[in-house]
Amino acid sequence: MTFQEVVGLDPDKFFRVCDVLTPRNVDSFAIFERDCAIRTIGLPADRTRALDLGCGIRDPEVAVRMMGVDRLANVQPDILCDFDRDPLPLADDSVDFVHSHMVLEHINNFFPLFEELHRVTTAGAILDLWMPWWASHRTWGDPTYVRSFTFQTFSFLNREAYRNGSGKTTMGQYVPNCDFQPVHSVLVIDDGLAELPVEERDRLICHGVDVVRAYWIILKTVKPVRSASGDS
């Protein structure tokens, strides 16, 4: 049984690809993640159309390629904004790429933020998002984290998933005014686990703690927003 079968995902209907990635000889995990995004996806030639959401203190290589957005003035972002509370000070359809590294777990107003990201991004824009996986001691032990993430999390941002019933939980009556299509999802695990038989590795991913180091998902902005009911 594959991992996707265990968690009940149909990759043809929701996630097209679910890979397992193992960083080898990595000195800085954050730099590894950033480089994965840049090399895999690429960035717009115009840095003003690429956002580093929750940029923190940036590597100079990143600063010249993306506009940094942060609520902390001391990290000297290009755009000072508490995007967990306030609208992004950007025009509609002005962004082609959004990168976010270990930020979303700190966001209280999850749906409003993604509604803003949908507003400012163009149709077909790429959101490159990194976050902790739900099954880790750090996810539940860090008091600054306010949420955890699984594959189902982003079904709430996808109108196709709503039509198929994925988002119809007890919160399903609230449909955010946005629409993002999952393109690719990756679980980052340690090297040693990659050497295990697939079934044993997938069992650990599903039921183990501190097995997955990070969850990487790539979303694409869908405009106009599709109907959640399937009606035109």
PDB file of C-alpha atoms in Angstrom:
ATOM      1  CA  MET A   1       0.000   0.000   0.000  1.00  0.00           C
ATOM      2  CA  THR A   2       1.357   3.394  -0.945  1.00  0.00           C
ATOM      3  CA  PHE A   3       1.384   6.452   1.286  1.00  0.00           C
ATOM      4  CA  GLN A   4      -1.317   8.099  -0.815  1.00  0.00           C
ATOM      5  CA  GLU A   5      -3.520   5.030  -0.416  1.00  0.00           C
ATOM      6  CA  VAL A   6      -2.986   5.068   3.344  1.00  0.00           C
ATOM      7  CA  VAL A   7      -4.084   8.682   3.719  1.00  0.00           C
ATOM      8  CA  GLY A   8      -6.892   8.320   1.212  1.00  0.00           C
ATOM      9  CA  LEU A   9      -5.669  10.676  -1.498  1.00  0.00           C
ATOM     10  CA  ASP A  10      -6.374  10.269  -5.167  1.00  0.00           C
ATOM     11  CA  PRO A  11      -3.436  12.068  -6.851  1.00  0.00           C
ATOM     12  CA  ASP A  12      -5.355  12.350 -10.129  1.00  0.00           C
ATOM     13  CA  LYS A  13      -8.134  14.280  -8.400  1.00  0.00           C
ATOM     14  CA  PHE A  14      -6.208  16.297  -5.856  1.00  0.00           C
ATOM     15  CA  PHE A  15      -2.415  16.128  -5.530  1.00  0.00           C
ATOM     16  CA  ARG A  16      -0.838  15.317  -8.835  1.00  0.00           C
ATOM     17  CA  VAL A  17       2.439  14.309  -7.234  1.00  0.00           C
ATOM     18  CA  CYS A  18       3.448  13.413  -3.706  1.00  0.00           C
ATOM     19  CA  ASP A  19       7.179  12.843  -3.379  1.00  0.00           C
ATOM     20  CA  VAL A  20       9.483  12.076  -0.496  1.00  0.00           C
ATOM     21  CA  LEU A  21      12.633  14.198  -0.468  1.00  0.00           C
ATOM     22  CA  THR A  22      15.807  13.520   1.517  1.00  0.00           C
ATOM     23  CA  PRO A  23      18.361  16.318   1.898  1.00  0.00           C
ATOM     24  CA  ARG A  24      21.924  15.023   1.860  1.00  0.00           C
ATOM     25  CA  ASN A  25      24.923  16.803   3.406  1.00  0.00           C
ATOM     26  CA  VAL A  26      22.894  19.902   4.203  1.00  0.00           C
ATOM     27  CA  ASP A  27      24.507  22.507   6.455  1.00  0.00           C
ATOM     28  CA  SER A  28      21.467  24.775   6.586  1.00  0.00           C
ATOM     29  CA  PHE A  29      18.023  23.255   6.213  1.00  0.00           C
ATOM     30  CA  ALA A  30      16.463  26.659   5.529  1.00  0.00           C
ATOM     31  CA  ILE A  31      18.883  27.342   2.683  1.00  0.00           C
ATOM     32  CA  PHE A  32      18.213  23.868   1.295  1.00  0.00           C
ATOM     33  CA  GLU A  33      14.487  24.589   1.253  1.00  0.00           C
ATOM     34  CA  ARG A  34      14.905  27.991  -0.360  1.00  0.00           C
ATOM     35  CA  ASP A  35      17.193  26.594  -3.029  1.00  0.00           C
ATOM     36  CA  CYS A  36      14.730  23.772  -3.758  1.00  0.00           C
ATOM     37  CA  ALA A  37      12.078  26.340  -4.527  1.00  0.00           C
ATOM     38  CA  ILE A  38      14.256  28.611  -6.646  1.00  0.00           C
ATOM     39  CA  ARG A  39      15.802  25.808  -8.682  1.00  0.00           C
ATOM     40  CA  THR A  40      12.603  23.843  -9.142  1.00  0.00           C
ATOM     41  CA  ILE A  41      10.222  26.679  -9.903  1.00  0.00           C
ATOM     42  CA  GLY A  42      12.323  29.664 -10.880  1.00  0.00           C
ATOM     43  CA  LEU A  43      11.528  33.280 -10.085  1.00  0.00           C
ATOM     44  CA  PRO A  44      10.104  36.173 -12.098  1.00  0.00           C
ATOM     45  CA  ALA A  45      12.720  38.407 -13.700  1.00  0.00           C
ATOM     46  CA  ASP A  46      11.076  41.397 -12.023  1.00  0.00           C
ATOM     47  CA  ARG A  47      11.676  41.079  -8.255  1.00  0.00           C
ATOM     48  CA  THR A  48       8.695  43.321  -7.502  1.00  0.00           C
ATOM     49  CA  ARG A  49       6.434  40.508  -8.735  1.00  0.00           C
ATOM     50  CA  ALA A  50       7.889  37.938  -6.297  1.00  0.00           C
ATOM     51  CA  LEU A  51       7.131  37.999  -2.561  1.00  0.00           C
ATOM     52  CA  ASP A  52       9.053  36.475   0.320  1.00  0.00           C
ATOM     53  CA  LEU A  53       6.209  36.331   2.847  1.00  0.00           C
ATOM     54  CA  GLY A  54       7.466  36.592   6.421  1.00  0.00           C
ATOM     55  CA  CYS A  55      10.972  37.139   5.114  1.00  0.00           C
ATOM     56  CA  GLY A  56      12.822  37.653   8.408  1.00  0.00           C
ATOM     57  CA  ILE A  57      16.524  38.419   8.092  1.00  0.00           C
ATOM     58  CA  ARG A  58      17.282  37.634   4.476  1.00  0.00           C
ATOM     59  CA  ASP A  59      20.226  36.210   2.617  1.00  0.00           C
ATOM     60  CA  PRO A  60      21.446  38.876   0.139  1.00  0.00           C
ATOM     61  CA  GLU A  61      20.862  36.427  -2.710  1.00  0.00           C
ATOM     62  CA  VAL A  62      17.184  36.271  -1.787  1.00  0.00           C
ATOM     63  CA  ALA A  63      16.823  39.990  -1.137  1.00  0.00           C
ATOM     64  CA  VAL A  64      17.784  40.901  -4.696  1.00  0.00           C
ATOM     65  CA  ARG A  65      15.330  38.404  -6.201  1.00  0.00           C
ATOM     66  CA  MET A  66      12.184  38.788  -4.085  1.00  0.00           C
ATOM     67  CA  MET A  67      10.367  41.561  -2.237  1.00  0.00           C
ATOM     68  CA  GLY A  68      10.471  40.848   1.485  1.00  0.00           C
ATOM     69  CA  VAL A  69       7.265  41.257   3.513  1.00  0.00           C
ATOM     70  CA  ASP A  70       7.386  41.167   7.311  1.00  0.00           C
ATOM     71  CA  ARG A  71       5.751  42.761  10.342  1.00  0.00           C
ATOM     72  CA  LEU A  72       9.105  43.380  12.053  1.00  0.00           C
ATOM     73  CA  ALA A  73      10.809  46.616  11.074  1.00  0.00           C
ATOM     74  CA  ASN A  74      14.193  45.510  12.423  1.00  0.00           C
ATOM     75  CA  VAL A  75      14.563  42.878   9.658  1.00  0.00           C
ATOM     76  CA  GLN A  76      14.296  45.714   7.099  1.00  0.00           C
ATOM     77  CA  PRO A  77      11.654  44.246   4.792  1.00  0.00           C
ATOM     78  CA  ASP A  78      10.756  45.936   1.523  1.00  0.00           C
ATOM     79  CA  ILE A  79       7.129  45.959   2.697  1.00  0.00           C
ATOM     80  CA  LEU A  80       6.336  46.420   6.378  1.00  0.00           C
ATOM     81  CA  CYS A  81       2.998  44.733   7.028  1.00  0.00           C
ATOM     82  CA  ASP A  82       1.404  42.591   9.720  1.00  0.00           C
ATOM     83  CA  PHE A  83      -0.278  40.343   7.147  1.00  0.00           C
ATOM     84  CA  ASP A  84      -1.872  38.235   9.877  1.00  0.00           C
ATOM     85  CA  ARG A  85      -4.019  41.251  10.697  1.00  0.00           C
ATOM     86  CA  ASP A  86      -3.877  43.782   7.867  1.00  0.00           C
ATOM     87  CA  PRO A  87      -4.451  43.645   4.088  1.00  0.00           C
ATOM     88  CA  LEU A  88      -1.364  43.433   1.919  1.00  0.00           C
ATOM     89  CA  PRO A  89      -0.509  46.915   0.561  1.00  0.00           C
ATOM     90  CA  LEU A  90      -0.361  45.635  -2.997  1.00  0.00           C
ATOM     91  CA  ALA A  91      -2.499  46.069  -6.085  1.00  0.00           C
ATOM     92  CA  ASP A  92      -4.752  43.327  -7.414  1.00  0.00           C
ATOM     93  CA  ASP A  93      -3.039  40.880  -9.801  1.00  0.00           C
ATOM     94  CA  SER A  94       0.411  42.321  -9.147  1.00  0.00           C
ATOM     95  CA  VAL A  95       2.330  39.217  -7.976  1.00  0.00           C
ATOM     96  CA  ASP A  96       3.432  36.127  -9.909  1.00  0.00           C
ATOM     97  CA  PHE A  97       5.277  34.206  -7.181  1.00  0.00           C
ATOM     98  CA  VAL A  98       4.984  33.881  -3.384  1.00  0.00           C
ATOM     99  CA  HIS A  99       7.523  32.087  -1.201  1.00  0.00           C
ATOM    100  CA  SER A 100       6.838  31.384   2.476  1.00  0.00           C
ATOM    101  CA  HIS A 101       9.209  29.458   4.713  1.00  0.00           C
ATOM    102  CA  MET A 102       7.970  28.271   8.126  1.00  0.00           C
ATOM    103  CA  VAL A 103       5.557  31.183   8.560  1.00  0.00           C
ATOM    104  CA  LEU A 104       2.027  29.811   8.136  1.00  0.00           C
ATOM    105  CA  GLU A 105       2.110  27.914  11.428  1.00  0.00           C
ATOM    106  CA  HIS A 106       2.185  31.311  13.188  1.00  0.00           C
ATOM    107  CA  ILE A 107      -0.863  32.702  11.337  1.00  0.00           C
ATOM    108  CA  ASN A 108      -4.098  33.109  13.294  1.00  0.00           C
ATOM    109  CA  ASN A 109      -6.212  34.410  10.401  1.00  0.00           C
ATOM    110  CA  PHE A 110      -5.495  31.683   7.881  1.00  0.00           C
ATOM    111  CA  PHE A 111      -8.427  32.171   5.487  1.00  0.00           C
ATOM    112  CA  PRO A 112      -8.223  35.990   5.354  1.00  0.00           C
ATOM    113  CA  LEU A 113      -4.512  35.773   4.539  1.00  0.00           C
ATOM    114  CA  PHE A 114      -5.120  33.409   1.639  1.00  0.00           C
ATOM    115  CA  GLU A 115      -7.958  35.585   0.407  1.00  0.00           C
ATOM    116  CA  GLU A 116      -5.450  38.443   0.290  1.00  0.00           C
ATOM    117  CA  LEU A 117      -2.867  36.280  -1.472  1.00  0.00           C
ATOM    118  CA  HIS A 118      -5.512  35.333  -4.006  1.00  0.00           C
ATOM    119  CA  ARG A 119      -6.347  38.999  -4.572  1.00  0.00           C
ATOM    120  CA  VAL A 120      -2.772  40.146  -5.187  1.00  0.00           C
ATOM    121  CA  THR A 121      -1.622  37.161  -7.282  1.00  0.00           C
ATOM    122  CA  THR A 122      -2.270  36.712 -10.972  1.00  0.00           C
ATOM    123  CA  ALA A 123      -4.115  33.761 -12.473  1.00  0.00           C
ATOM    124  CA  GLY A 124      -1.588  30.932 -12.624  1.00  0.00           C
ATOM    125  CA  ALA A 125       0.718  32.503 -10.023  1.00  0.00           C
ATOM    126  CA  ILE A 126       2.786  30.066  -7.960  1.00  0.00           C
ATOM    127  CA  LEU A 127       2.717  29.837  -4.153  1.00  0.00           C
ATOM    128  CA  ASP A 128       5.741  28.001  -2.798  1.00  0.00           C
ATOM    129  CA  LEU A 129       4.971  27.116   0.829  1.00  0.00           C
ATOM    130  CA  TRP A 130       7.049  25.353   3.492  1.00  0.00           C
ATOM    131  CA  MET A 131       5.669  24.443   6.916  1.00  0.00           C
ATOM    132  CA  PRO A 132       6.014  21.895   9.736  1.00  0.00           C
ATOM    133  CA  TRP A 133       4.252  18.555   9.399  1.00  0.00           C
ATOM    134  CA  TRP A 134       1.601  17.881  12.035  1.00  0.00           C
ATOM    135  CA  ALA A 135       3.325  14.921  13.730  1.00  0.00           C
ATOM    136  CA  SER A 136       6.282  16.504  15.463  1.00  0.00           C
ATOM    137  CA  HIS A 137       7.126  17.509  19.013  1.00  0.00           C
ATOM    138  CA  ARG A 138       8.105  20.965  17.806  1.00  0.00           C
ATOM    139  CA  THR A 139       4.755  21.540  16.113  1.00  0.00           C
ATOM    140  CA  TRP A 140       2.888  20.928  19.347  1.00  0.00           C
ATOM    141  CA  GLY A 141       5.596  22.140  21.711  1.00  0.00           C
ATOM    142  CA  ASP A 142       6.393  25.569  20.262  1.00  0.00           C
ATOM    143  CA  PRO A 143       3.990  28.070  21.895  1.00  0.00           C
ATOM    144  CA  THR A 144       4.298  30.430  18.925  1.00  0.00           C
ATOM    145  CA  TYR A 145       2.689  27.838  16.616  1.00  0.00           C
ATOM    146  CA  VAL A 146      -1.080  28.203  16.339  1.00  0.00           C
ATOM    147  CA  ARG A 147      -1.859  25.471  13.795  1.00  0.00           C
ATOM    148  CA  SER A 148      -0.572  22.266  12.241  1.00  0.00           C
ATOM    149  CA  PHE A 149      -0.746  20.998   8.665  1.00  0.00           C
ATOM    150  CA  THR A 150      -1.750  17.824   6.870  1.00  0.00           C
ATOM    151  CA  PHE A 151      -2.661  17.107   3.266  1.00  0.00           C
ATOM    152  CA  GLN A 152      -6.283  18.001   3.987  1.00  0.00           C
ATOM    153  CA  THR A 153      -5.448  21.535   5.146  1.00  0.00           C
ATOM    154  CA  PHE A 154      -5.215  22.934   1.646  1.00  0.00           C
ATOM    155  CA  SER A 155      -8.380  21.243   0.437  1.00  0.00           C
ATOM    156  CA  PHE A 156     -10.153  24.136   2.168  1.00  0.00           C
ATOM    157  CA  LEU A 157      -8.547  26.505  -0.343  1.00  0.00           C
ATOM    158  CA  ASN A 158      -9.453  24.451  -3.408  1.00  0.00           C
ATOM    159  CA  ARG A 159     -12.947  24.706  -4.894  1.00  0.00           C
ATOM    160  CA  GLU A 160     -12.603  21.401  -6.750  1.00  0.00           C
ATOM    161  CA  ALA A 161     -11.934  19.653  -3.448  1.00  0.00           C
ATOM    162  CA  TYR A 162     -15.052  21.246  -1.990  1.00  0.00           C
ATOM    163  CA  ARG A 163     -17.134  19.955  -4.877  1.00  0.00           C
ATOM    164  CA  ASN A 164     -15.711  16.471  -4.297  1.00  0.00           C
ATOM    165  CA  GLY A 165     -16.525  16.674  -0.602  1.00  0.00           C
ATOM    166  CA  SER A 166     -12.994  17.060   0.805  1.00  0.00           C
ATOM    167  CA  GLY A 167     -13.759  20.335   2.525  1.00  0.00           C
ATOM    168  CA  LYS A 168     -17.169  19.388   3.886  1.00  0.00           C
ATOM    169  CA  THR A 169     -16.274  18.906   7.519  1.00  0.00           C
ATOM    170  CA  THR A 170     -17.979  20.717  10.382  1.00  0.00           C
ATOM    171  CA  MET A 171     -16.349  23.899   9.028  1.00  0.00           C
ATOM    172  CA  GLY A 172     -17.419  23.239   5.473  1.00  0.00           C
ATOM    173  CA  GLN A 173     -20.164  25.844   5.493  1.00  0.00           C
ATOM    174  CA  TYR A 174     -17.529  28.570   5.447  1.00  0.00           C
ATOM    175  CA  VAL A 175     -15.987  28.748   2.003  1.00  0.00           C
ATOM    176  CA  PRO A 176     -13.117  31.253   1.732  1.00  0.00           C
ATOM    177  CA  ASN A 177     -13.251  33.634  -1.205  1.00  0.00           C
ATOM    178  CA  CYS A 178     -10.213  32.188  -2.931  1.00  0.00           C
ATOM    179  CA  ASP A 179      -9.220  29.242  -5.095  1.00  0.00           C
ATOM    180  CA  PHE A 180      -5.823  27.531  -5.306  1.00  0.00           C
ATOM    181  CA  GLN A 181      -4.986  24.345  -7.160  1.00  0.00           C
ATOM    182  CA  PRO A 182      -2.389  22.040  -5.537  1.00  0.00           C
ATOM    183  CA  VAL A 183       0.311  21.241  -8.080  1.00  0.00           C
ATOM    184  CA  HIS A 184       2.943  19.334  -6.117  1.00  0.00           C
ATOM    185  CA  SER A 185       3.469  18.224  -2.532  1.00  0.00           C
ATOM    186  CA  VAL A 186       6.615  16.908  -0.889  1.00  0.00           C
ATOM    187  CA  LEU A 187       7.403  15.397   2.490  1.00  0.00           C
ATOM    188  CA  VAL A 188      11.001  16.014   3.564  1.00  0.00           C
ATOM    189  CA  ILE A 189      12.461  13.164   5.618  1.00  0.00           C
ATOM    190  CA  ASP A 190      15.909  12.188   6.867  1.00  0.00           C
ATOM    191  CA  ASP A 191      18.281  10.185   4.703  1.00  0.00           C
ATOM    192  CA  GLY A 192      18.114   7.017   6.777  1.00  0.00           C
ATOM    193  CA  LEU A 193      14.378   6.613   6.313  1.00  0.00           C
ATOM    194  CA  ALA A 194      14.726   6.709   2.559  1.00  0.00           C
ATOM    195  CA  GLU A 195      16.661   3.436   2.709  1.00  0.00           C
ATOM    196  CA  LEU A 196      13.744   1.590   4.336  1.00  0.00           C
ATOM    197  CA  PRO A 197      11.288  -0.503   2.319  1.00  0.00           C
ATOM    198  CA  VAL A 198       8.533   1.717   0.959  1.00  0.00           C
ATOM    199  CA  GLU A 199       5.739   0.170   3.031  1.00  0.00           C
ATOM    200  CA  GLU A 200       7.698   0.541   6.273  1.00  0.00           C
ATOM    201  CA  ARG A 201       8.668   4.118   5.437  1.00  0.00           C
ATOM    202  CA  ASP A 202       5.070   5.052   4.622  1.00  0.00           C
ATOM    203  CA  ARG A 203       3.829   3.472   7.850  1.00  0.00           C
ATOM    204  CA  LEU A 204       6.276   5.628   9.811  1.00  0.00           C
ATOM    205  CA  ILE A 205       5.193   8.726   7.906  1.00  0.00           C
ATOM    206  CA  CYS A 206       1.555   8.041   8.720  1.00  0.00           C
ATOM    207  CA  HIS A 207       1.930   7.041  12.356  1.00  0.00           C
ATOM    208  CA  GLY A 208       5.359   8.176  13.565  1.00  0.00           C
ATOM    209  CA  VAL A 209       6.385  11.365  15.349  1.00  0.00           C
ATOM    210  CA  ASP A 210       9.314  13.530  14.188  1.00  0.00           C
ATOM    211  CA  VAL A 211       9.596  11.471  10.996  1.00  0.00           C
ATOM    212  CA  VAL A 212       8.793  14.262   8.548  1.00  0.00           C
ATOM    213  CA  ARG A 213      11.046  17.309   8.832  1.00  0.00           C
ATOM    214  CA  ALA A 214       8.960  19.599   6.652  1.00  0.00           C
ATOM    215  CA  TYR A 215       5.968  19.746   4.345  1.00  0.00           C
ATOM    216  CA  TRP A 216       6.443  21.532   1.023  1.00  0.00           C
ATOM    217  CA  ILE A 217       3.469  22.325  -1.185  1.00  0.00           C
ATOM    218  CA  ILE A 218       3.181  24.267  -4.419  1.00  0.00           C
ATOM    219  CA  LEU A 219      -0.160  25.903  -5.181  1.00  0.00           C
ATOM    220  CA  LYS A 220      -1.352  27.679  -8.305  1.00  0.00           C
ATOM    221  CA  THR A 221      -3.786  30.600  -8.177  1.00  0.00           C
ATOM    222  CA  VAL A 222      -7.075  29.887  -9.940  1.00  0.00           C
ATOM    223  CA  LYS A 223      -9.005  32.884 -11.288  1.00  0.00           C
ATOM    224  CA  PRO A 224     -11.863  33.461 -11.516  1.00  0.00           C
ATOM    225  CA  VAL A 225     -12.873  31.595  -8.367  1.00  0.00           C
ATOM    226  CA  ARG A 226     -14.801  28.433  -9.225  1.00  0.00           C
ATOM    227  CA  SER A 227     -18.100  27.578  -7.589  1.00  0.00           C
ATOM    228  CA  ALA A 228     -17.801  25.342  -4.533  1.00  0.00           C
ATOM    229  CA  SER A 229     -21.110  23.704  -5.410  1.00  0.00           C
ATOM    230  CA  GLY A 230     -20.175  22.938  -8.980  1.00  0.00           C
ATOM    231  CA  ASP A 231     -22.794  25.340 -10.341  1.00  0.00           C
ATOM    232  CA  SER A 232     -21.671  27.753 -13.020  1.00  0.00           C
TER     233      SER A 232
END
